[in-house]
Amino acid sequence: MDLIKASALEISEAVRAKKISAKEVFQFFLKRAKDLNPKLNAFISFNEEGLKQAELIDQKIAKGENPGILAGVPVAVKDMLCTKGLQTTAGSKILEGFVPPYSSTVVERLEAAGAITLGKTNQDEFAMGSSNENSAYGIVKNPWNPEYVPGGSSGGSAAAVASRMAPIAIGTDTGGSIRQPASFCNISGIKPTYGRVSRFGIVAYASSLDQAGPMTNYVVDSALVLQAISGHDPKDATSSQQKVPDWTKLVAGDVKGLKIGLPKEYFADGLDPEVKATVDKAISDLKQKGVTFVDVSLPHTKYSVSTYYLIATSEASSNLSRYDGIRYGLREKSNNLEELYMNSRGKGFGDEVKRRIMLGTYSLSSGYFDAYYLKACKVRRLLQKDFLDAFKLCDLLLSPVTTSPAFRLGERVEDPLKMYLNDIYTTSTNLAGLPGMSVPSGFTKSGLPIGIQLTASHFEEEKIFRVASAIETASNVADRRPEC
Ligand code: GLN
């Protein structure tokens, strides 16, 4: 079996059919990930215990039991997710050495489905970033060209899957962190509807926006992984009671008769011509399959980045107050309690995290609350309404993920505003709580990947998977792997 090309679905079927053992699969990926990691820096740590878990899966199969839909599939888990007994840093120095006493629901569900944690992936500190240059554990490189960023904040997960260090990964998406790196690395990544996936045991960045989701080489694997991790969890009060459909069966469904909206604000000036050409190609491919297109408008799009950066930083300033040098991770020597807080937080947090804590604290402070945080909450409502109005005219939306393909390492680090503007097409999806996916659809002449974004109404992931699968078939780039 070609483990570099095979889908996770094929791997788990082969494991269950005893064509290959879970142990062999795990050994293969652990070796490959360790060999490539010095080049890409996609992993912060590896799960050495994984081999024993693989043996247990093989024993279950030998006894005739079914270990689950992800039997023997190694999974690269973003370091935002707590993993029992395995260091979880969220990309921050302040959590260095923190070993959680329990696993996040997502990781528990993956394991219950037979998947095995391969390691923890690198990311922007506390998921704050769009390039993976804000990690306390070093930058991650784009496997398609090491001079370029892999995207962020789930850059390690994207680089790991694109280069096949792992067949599947988990990312988190607060304002684009699954979709943007997926598009920069030629993989599929879906941010589910808010509430679809439990946030229990995931390090909180902005709780009203955060969702975890799959990052995979193939659309069918995103469906498979999402199926494994979705569903109500009594440990997360915001998790939904909605039924989880059998998405893998629906993926290759017909797209004929679907009506797709093209939001005109997402095709504004400044869109890279190669990105535009790729989107146009996908549109004409889908037309041939019987999809119709309609122009729609999301008039408040121009406020999405500012609204996002007010709400996300406000929530972050509150969420990150728990890192006090006492309860978790780093503790700096100090003479008194106040100094302990200041020294531990001062040394433990990186510059971008400090910038955001200050921004968020400011926007929540009395005197400014009404003008900033409250105003942003009202605009959020308008952004949501834009989408709901658009979905009266169409089934789902198609757009670019970002205005350009991956940018060069270092190009935007000095200019936070330029970095934030990268999130223009991804943040409103989170503000509105909608599901959104990036699917591989082409390459630039210089060999950088380009993804396409699909956005649907709440809990309509099924439509996204159908269209994504049609784009994947037509573009035929999902099984390309970088030379690295
Ligand atoms: N790039 C955005 C930010 O920096 C989104 C990050 C994310 O989705 N976690 O906040």
Coordinates of C-alpha atoms and ligand atoms in Angstrom, one line a residue:
M1 CA 0.0 0.0 0.0
D2 CA 1.3 3.5 -0.9
L3 CA 1.1 5.3 2.4
I4 CA 2.1 8.6 0.8
K5 CA -0.9 8.6 -1.5
A6 CA -3.5 6.5 0.3
S7 CA -6.5 8.2 1.9
A8 CA -7.1 7.7 5.7
L9 CA -10.3 5.8 4.7
E10 CA -8.2 3.4 2.6
I11 CA -5.7 3.0 5.4
S12 CA -8.3 2.2 8.1
E13 CA -10.0 -0.3 5.7
A14 CA -6.7 -2.0 5.0
V15 CA -5.9 -2.2 8.7
R16 CA -9.3 -3.7 9.5
A17 CA -8.9 -6.2 6.6
K18 CA -5.4 -7.1 8.1
K19 CA -3.7 -6.1 4.9
I20 CA -1.4 -3.9 6.9
S21 CA -1.0 -3.7 10.7
A22 CA -1.7 -0.6 12.7
K23 CA 1.8 -1.0 14.1
E24 CA 3.4 -0.9 10.6
V25 CA 1.4 2.2 9.7
F26 CA 2.4 4.0 12.9
Q27 CA 6.1 3.1 12.5
F28 CA 6.1 4.3 8.9
F29 CA 4.6 7.7 9.8
L30 CA 6.6 8.2 13.0
K31 CA 9.8 7.6 11.1
R32 CA 8.8 9.9 8.2
A33 CA 7.6 12.7 10.5
K34 CA 10.9 12.5 12.5
D35 CA 13.0 12.5 9.4
L36 CA 11.3 15.5 7.8
N37 CA 10.8 17.5 11.0
P38 CA 14.2 19.2 11.1
K39 CA 13.4 20.7 7.7
L40 CA 9.8 21.8 8.3
N41 CA 9.5 22.1 12.1
A42 CA 5.8 21.0 11.9
F43 CA 5.9 19.0 15.2
I44 CA 6.6 20.3 18.7
S45 CA 6.6 16.8 20.2
F46 CA 6.0 13.1 19.3
N47 CA 3.9 10.5 21.0
E48 CA 6.3 7.7 21.8
E49 CA 3.5 5.7 23.4
G50 CA 1.6 5.5 20.1
L51 CA 3.2 2.3 19.2
K52 CA 1.6 0.5 22.1
Q53 CA -1.8 1.9 21.1
A54 CA -1.2 0.6 17.6
E55 CA -0.5 -2.9 19.0
L56 CA -3.7 -2.7 21.0
I57 CA -5.7 -1.9 17.8
D58 CA -4.1 -4.9 16.1
Q59 CA -5.0 -7.1 19.0
K60 CA -8.6 -6.0 18.8
I61 CA -8.7 -6.8 15.1
A62 CA -7.2 -10.2 15.7
K63 CA -10.0 -10.9 18.2
G64 CA -12.6 -9.9 15.6
E65 CA -13.5 -6.6 17.2
N66 CA -14.0 -3.4 15.2
P67 CA -11.7 -0.7 16.6
G68 CA -13.6 2.1 14.7
I69 CA -13.8 4.2 11.5
L70 CA -10.3 5.5 12.0
A71 CA -8.7 2.2 12.9
G72 CA -4.9 2.6 13.0
V73 CA -4.8 6.0 11.4
P74 CA -2.1 8.2 12.9
V75 CA -3.3 11.8 13.6
A76 CA -1.2 14.9 14.1
V77 CA -2.9 17.0 16.8
K78 CA -2.5 20.8 17.0
D79 CA -0.8 21.8 20.3
M80 CA -4.0 23.7 21.3
L81 CA -5.7 20.4 22.2
C82 CA -5.0 18.8 25.6
T83 CA -3.6 15.3 25.4
K84 CA -3.5 13.3 28.6
G85 CA 0.1 12.6 29.6
L86 CA 1.5 14.4 26.5
Q87 CA 2.9 18.0 26.7
T88 CA 0.5 20.7 25.4
T89 CA 2.0 24.1 24.9
A90 CA -0.4 26.0 22.6
G91 CA 2.8 27.2 20.9
S92 CA 3.6 29.3 24.0
K93 CA 6.6 29.4 26.4
I94 CA 4.2 30.0 29.2
L95 CA 2.9 26.4 28.9
E96 CA 6.3 24.7 28.3
G97 CA 6.3 21.5 30.2
F98 CA 2.5 21.5 30.9
V99 CA 1.3 17.9 30.8
P100 CA -2.5 17.8 30.9
P101 CA -4.2 15.3 33.3
Y102 CA -7.0 14.7 30.8
S103 CA -7.6 14.7 27.0
S104 CA -9.8 17.1 25.0
T105 CA -13.1 15.5 23.8
V106 CA -11.8 15.7 20.2
V107 CA -8.8 13.6 21.1
E108 CA -10.9 11.2 23.1
R109 CA -13.3 10.7 20.2
L110 CA -10.4 10.2 17.7
E111 CA -9.0 7.5 19.9
A112 CA -12.4 5.9 20.4
A113 CA -12.6 5.7 16.6
G114 CA -9.3 3.9 16.5
A115 CA -7.0 6.8 15.6
I116 CA -3.6 7.2 17.2
T117 CA -2.0 10.5 18.2
L118 CA 1.3 10.8 16.3
G119 CA 2.5 14.0 17.9
K120 CA 1.6 17.6 18.6
T121 CA 1.9 20.1 15.9
N122 CA 3.5 23.6 15.9
Q123 CA 1.3 26.6 15.7
D124 CA 1.2 30.4 16.3
E125 CA 1.2 31.1 20.0
F126 CA -2.3 30.6 21.4
A127 CA -3.5 30.4 17.7
M128 CA -2.8 34.1 17.2
G129 CA -1.4 34.5 13.7
S130 CA -1.7 33.8 10.0
S131 CA 1.8 32.6 9.2
N132 CA 3.1 30.4 12.0
E133 CA 5.8 32.9 12.7
N134 CA 4.5 33.6 16.2
S135 CA 5.5 30.2 17.8
A136 CA 7.8 30.0 20.8
Y137 CA 9.0 26.7 19.2
G138 CA 10.2 28.3 15.9
I139 CA 8.7 29.0 12.5
V140 CA 7.1 26.3 10.3
K141 CA 8.1 26.1 6.7
N142 CA 5.8 25.6 3.7
P143 CA 6.7 22.1 2.3
W144 CA 6.0 23.4 -1.3
N145 CA 8.7 26.0 -0.9
P146 CA 10.7 26.5 2.4
E147 CA 11.0 30.2 1.8
Y148 CA 7.3 30.6 2.2
V149 CA 4.9 30.5 5.2
P150 CA 2.7 27.5 5.6
G151 CA -0.1 29.8 6.8
G152 CA -1.4 29.9 10.3
S153 CA -2.2 29.4 13.0
S154 CA -2.5 25.7 12.3
G155 CA 0.6 25.8 10.1
G156 CA 2.2 22.7 11.7
S157 CA -0.9 20.6 11.0
A158 CA -1.0 21.8 7.4
A159 CA 2.7 21.2 6.7
A160 CA 2.5 17.8 8.3
V161 CA -0.4 16.6 6.2
A162 CA 0.8 18.3 2.9
S163 CA 4.2 16.5 3.2
R164 CA 2.6 13.3 4.5
M165 CA 4.3 13.2 7.8
A166 CA 0.7 12.3 8.9
P167 CA -2.3 11.2 6.9
I168 CA -4.7 13.4 8.9
A169 CA -4.4 16.3 11.3
I170 CA -6.6 18.4 13.7
G171 CA -6.5 22.2 13.5
T172 CA -8.4 24.9 15.2
D173 CA -10.1 27.8 13.4
T174 CA -11.0 31.1 15.2
G175 CA -10.7 33.4 12.2
G176 CA -9.4 31.2 9.4
S177 CA -6.7 29.0 11.0
I178 CA -7.8 25.8 9.4
R179 CA -8.8 27.1 6.0
Q180 CA -6.0 29.5 5.3
P181 CA -3.1 27.1 6.0
A182 CA -5.0 24.4 4.1
S183 CA -5.2 26.6 1.1
F184 CA -1.5 27.5 1.4
C185 CA -0.5 23.8 1.5
N186 CA -2.8 22.0 -0.9
I187 CA -4.9 20.2 1.6
S188 CA -8.6 20.1 2.6
G189 CA -9.6 21.7 5.9
I190 CA -13.0 22.4 7.3
K191 CA -14.1 24.6 10.1
P192 CA -17.4 23.1 11.3
T193 CA -20.5 25.0 12.4
Y194 CA -20.0 26.6 15.8
G195 CA -21.1 24.0 18.3
R196 CA -20.7 21.0 16.0
V197 CA -17.4 19.9 17.7
S198 CA -16.8 20.1 21.5
R199 CA -14.3 22.7 22.7
F200 CA -13.8 20.8 26.0
G201 CA -10.0 20.5 26.7
I202 CA -9.0 22.8 23.9
V203 CA -6.9 25.8 25.0
A204 CA -9.3 28.8 24.7
Y205 CA -8.4 31.7 22.5
A206 CA -11.7 33.4 21.6
S207 CA -14.4 31.1 23.0
S208 CA -17.3 32.4 20.9
L209 CA -15.3 31.8 17.7
D210 CA -13.1 28.8 18.3
Q211 CA -13.8 25.4 16.5
A212 CA -11.6 22.4 15.9
G213 CA -11.8 20.6 12.7
P214 CA -10.0 18.1 10.3
M215 CA -7.1 18.9 8.0
T216 CA -6.6 16.1 5.4
N217 CA -5.3 15.4 1.9
Y218 CA -8.7 14.3 0.7
V219 CA -12.2 15.6 1.1
V220 CA -13.5 12.2 2.0
D221 CA -11.1 12.1 4.9
S222 CA -12.3 15.4 6.2
A223 CA -15.8 14.0 6.2
L224 CA -14.5 10.8 8.0
V225 CA -12.7 12.8 10.7
L226 CA -15.5 15.3 11.2
Q227 CA -17.8 12.4 11.7
A228 CA -15.6 10.9 14.4
I229 CA -15.2 14.2 16.4
S230 CA -18.7 15.8 16.0
G231 CA -21.7 15.5 18.3
H232 CA -23.0 16.7 21.6
D233 CA -20.7 16.8 24.6
P234 CA -22.2 17.5 28.1
K235 CA -18.8 19.0 29.0
D236 CA -19.2 21.9 26.6
A237 CA -22.3 24.1 27.2
T238 CA -22.1 25.5 23.6
S239 CA -22.0 22.1 21.9
S240 CA -25.0 21.3 19.8
Q241 CA -27.5 18.5 20.0
Q242 CA -27.8 18.3 16.2
K243 CA -27.6 14.8 14.7
V244 CA -24.3 13.9 13.0
P245 CA -25.0 12.6 9.5
D246 CA -22.9 9.9 7.8
W247 CA -20.9 12.4 5.7
T248 CA -18.6 9.8 4.1
K249 CA -21.6 8.4 2.3
L250 CA -22.7 11.8 1.1
V251 CA -19.4 13.2 -0.1
A252 CA -19.6 12.0 -3.6
G253 CA -23.2 13.0 -4.0
D254 CA -24.6 14.8 -7.0
V255 CA -24.1 18.6 -7.2
K256 CA -26.6 19.0 -10.1
G257 CA -29.3 21.6 -9.3
L258 CA -27.3 23.3 -6.5
K259 CA -27.2 27.0 -6.6
I260 CA -24.0 28.7 -5.5
G261 CA -23.6 32.3 -4.6
L262 CA -20.6 34.4 -5.5
P263 CA -20.2 37.2 -2.9
K264 CA -19.1 40.2 -4.9
E265 CA -17.1 41.7 -2.0
Y266 CA -14.8 38.7 -2.1
F267 CA -13.8 39.4 -5.7
A268 CA -12.8 43.0 -5.1
D269 CA -9.7 44.8 -6.4
G270 CA -6.4 43.4 -5.1
L271 CA -7.3 39.8 -5.7
D272 CA -4.3 38.0 -7.1
P273 CA -4.9 37.1 -10.8
E274 CA -3.8 33.5 -10.4
V275 CA -6.1 33.0 -7.5
K276 CA -8.9 34.6 -9.5
A277 CA -8.2 32.3 -12.5
T278 CA -8.3 29.2 -10.2
V279 CA -11.6 30.3 -8.8
D280 CA -13.0 30.9 -12.3
K281 CA -11.8 27.5 -13.4
A282 CA -13.7 25.8 -10.5
I283 CA -16.8 27.8 -11.4
S284 CA -16.8 26.6 -15.0
D285 CA -16.1 23.0 -13.9
L286 CA -19.0 23.1 -11.5
K287 CA -21.3 24.7 -14.2
Q288 CA -20.5 21.6 -16.4
K289 CA -21.8 19.4 -13.6
G290 CA -25.1 21.2 -13.5
V291 CA -24.5 23.9 -10.8
T292 CA -25.9 27.3 -11.3
F293 CA -24.3 30.5 -10.0
V294 CA -25.8 33.7 -8.7
D295 CA -24.2 37.0 -7.6
V296 CA -24.8 37.9 -4.0
S297 CA -23.7 40.6 -1.7
L298 CA -22.3 40.5 1.8
P299 CA -22.3 44.3 2.3
H300 CA -20.7 44.4 5.7
T301 CA -17.6 42.4 4.7
K302 CA -15.4 45.5 4.9
Y303 CA -16.0 45.5 8.7
S304 CA -15.1 41.9 9.3
V305 CA -11.4 42.2 10.1
S306 CA -11.9 45.1 12.6
T307 CA -14.9 43.4 14.2
Y308 CA -13.0 40.1 14.5
Y309 CA -9.9 41.7 15.9
L310 CA -12.0 43.5 18.6
I311 CA -14.0 40.5 19.6
A312 CA -11.2 38.0 19.4
T313 CA -8.7 40.1 21.4
S314 CA -11.4 41.0 24.0
E315 CA -12.2 37.3 24.6
A316 CA -8.5 36.5 24.6
S317 CA -7.6 39.1 27.2
S318 CA -10.1 37.4 29.5
N319 CA -9.2 33.8 28.6
L320 CA -5.5 34.3 29.0
S321 CA -5.8 35.8 32.5
R322 CA -5.6 32.3 33.8
Y323 CA -1.9 32.1 33.0
D324 CA -0.6 33.6 36.2
G325 CA 2.5 31.7 36.8
I326 CA 0.9 29.7 39.5
R327 CA -1.5 27.2 38.0
Y328 CA 0.3 26.2 34.8
G329 CA 3.7 26.0 33.2
L330 CA 6.3 28.7 33.5
R331 CA 6.9 30.3 36.9
E332 CA 9.5 33.1 37.2
K333 CA 11.4 33.8 40.5
S334 CA 9.9 36.8 42.3
N335 CA 9.9 38.6 45.6
N336 CA 6.1 39.0 45.9
L337 CA 2.9 37.9 44.3
E338 CA 2.5 40.9 41.9
E339 CA 6.0 40.5 40.7
L340 CA 5.4 36.8 40.2
Y341 CA 2.5 37.6 37.9
M342 CA 4.4 40.3 36.0
N343 CA 7.6 38.3 35.6
S344 CA 5.9 35.0 34.6
R345 CA 3.5 36.7 32.1
G346 CA 6.2 39.1 30.9
K347 CA 8.6 36.2 30.1
G348 CA 6.0 33.6 29.1
F349 CA 4.0 35.5 26.5
G350 CA 5.4 36.5 23.1
D351 CA 5.0 39.9 21.5
E352 CA 1.9 39.2 19.4
V353 CA 0.1 37.7 22.4
K354 CA 0.9 40.7 24.6
R355 CA -0.3 43.1 21.8
R356 CA -3.6 41.3 21.7
I357 CA -4.0 41.2 25.5
M358 CA -3.5 44.9 25.5
L359 CA -5.9 45.6 22.6
G360 CA -8.6 43.4 24.2
T361 CA -8.2 44.8 27.7
Y362 CA -8.5 48.3 26.2
S363 CA -11.6 47.5 24.3
L364 CA -13.3 46.0 27.4
S365 CA -12.3 48.8 29.8
S366 CA -15.0 51.1 31.1
G367 CA -15.2 54.2 29.0
Y368 CA -14.3 52.3 25.9
F369 CA -16.5 49.2 26.1
D370 CA -19.5 50.8 24.3
A371 CA -17.4 52.3 21.6
Y372 CA -15.4 49.2 20.8
Y373 CA -16.5 45.8 22.2
L374 CA -20.2 46.5 22.2
K375 CA -20.1 48.1 18.8
A376 CA -18.2 45.1 17.4
C377 CA -20.9 42.8 18.8
K378 CA -23.6 44.8 17.0
V379 CA -21.6 44.7 13.7
R380 CA -21.2 41.0 14.2
R381 CA -24.9 40.6 14.1
L382 CA -25.1 42.6 10.8
L383 CA -22.4 40.3 9.3
Q384 CA -24.4 37.3 10.4
K385 CA -27.6 38.8 8.8
D386 CA -25.6 39.4 5.5
F387 CA -25.1 35.6 5.3
L388 CA -28.6 34.6 6.2
D389 CA -29.9 37.0 3.5
A390 CA -27.5 35.5 1.0
F391 CA -28.6 32.0 1.8
K392 CA -32.2 32.9 0.9
L393 CA -30.8 33.2 -2.7
C394 CA -28.4 30.2 -2.8
D395 CA -27.4 26.9 -1.2
L396 CA -23.9 27.8 -0.4
L397 CA -21.1 30.4 -1.2
L398 CA -17.9 30.0 -3.2
S399 CA -15.0 32.4 -2.9
P400 CA -11.2 32.6 -2.6
V401 CA -9.8 31.8 0.8
T402 CA -7.3 34.6 0.8
T403 CA -6.4 37.4 -1.7
S404 CA -3.1 35.8 -2.5
P405 CA -1.2 32.5 -2.2
A406 CA 1.3 31.9 0.5
F407 CA 3.6 34.9 1.2
R408 CA 7.3 34.9 2.0
L409 CA 8.6 34.2 5.5
G410 CA 9.3 37.5 7.2
E411 CA 7.4 39.5 4.7
R412 CA 4.6 40.6 7.0
V413 CA 6.1 40.2 10.6
E414 CA 6.9 43.9 10.9
D415 CA 3.4 45.0 9.9
P416 CA 0.7 43.5 12.0
L417 CA -2.1 45.3 10.1
K418 CA -0.9 43.8 6.8
M419 CA -0.9 40.4 8.5
Y420 CA -4.4 40.9 9.9
L421 CA -5.8 41.9 6.5
N422 CA -4.9 38.5 5.3
D423 CA -7.9 37.3 7.2
I424 CA -10.4 39.4 5.2
Y425 CA -12.3 36.4 3.6
T426 CA -12.2 34.0 6.5
T427 CA -13.1 35.9 9.7
S428 CA -16.8 36.6 9.0
T429 CA -17.5 32.8 8.8
N430 CA -16.5 32.5 12.4
L431 CA -18.3 35.7 13.5
A432 CA -21.5 34.2 11.9
G433 CA -20.8 30.7 13.3
L434 CA -21.0 29.1 9.9
P435 CA -19.2 26.0 8.5
G436 CA -16.5 26.8 5.9
M437 CA -14.0 24.7 4.0
S438 CA -10.9 25.2 1.9
V439 CA -10.4 22.6 -0.9
P440 CA -7.3 22.2 -3.1
S441 CA -7.9 23.5 -6.6
G442 CA -4.7 24.5 -8.3
F443 CA -1.2 25.9 -8.2
T444 CA 0.5 29.1 -9.3
K445 CA 3.1 29.1 -12.1
S446 CA 5.7 29.2 -9.4
G447 CA 4.3 26.1 -7.7
L448 CA 2.4 27.4 -4.7
P449 CA -1.0 25.9 -3.9
I450 CA -4.3 27.7 -4.2
G451 CA -7.5 26.6 -2.3
I452 CA -11.1 27.5 -2.8
Q453 CA -13.5 28.4 0.1
L454 CA -17.0 27.0 0.4
T455 CA -19.3 28.4 3.1
A456 CA -22.7 27.0 4.0
S457 CA -25.5 27.8 6.3
H458 CA -25.5 26.4 9.9
F459 CA -25.1 22.6 10.1
E460 CA -25.1 22.2 6.3
E461 CA -21.6 20.7 6.1
E462 CA -23.1 18.1 3.8
K463 CA -23.5 20.5 1.0
I464 CA -19.9 21.7 1.4
F465 CA -18.6 18.2 1.2
R466 CA -20.6 17.5 -2.0
V467 CA -19.3 20.5 -3.8
A468 CA -15.7 20.2 -2.4
S469 CA -15.6 16.6 -3.7
A470 CA -16.7 17.8 -7.2
I471 CA -14.0 20.5 -7.1
E472 CA -11.4 17.9 -5.9
T473 CA -12.3 15.6 -8.8
A474 CA -12.2 18.3 -11.4
S475 CA -9.0 20.0 -10.3
N476 CA -7.2 16.7 -9.7
V477 CA -4.4 18.1 -7.5
A478 CA -5.2 16.5 -4.1
D479 CA -2.8 13.6 -4.5
R480 CA 0.2 15.8 -5.5
R481 CA 2.9 15.8 -2.8
P482 CA 5.8 18.3 -2.5
E483 CA 9.4 17.1 -2.9
C484 CA 10.9 17.4 0.5
Ligands
GLN1 N1 -5.2 34.8 11.8 C1 -6.3 35.0 12.7 C2 -5.7 35.5 14.0 O1 -4.6 35.8 14.0 C3 -7.0 33.7 12.9 C4 -6.3 32.8 13.8 C5 -7.2 31.6 14.1 O2 -8.1 31.3 13.4 N2 -6.9 31.0 15.2 O3 -6.3 35.7 15.0

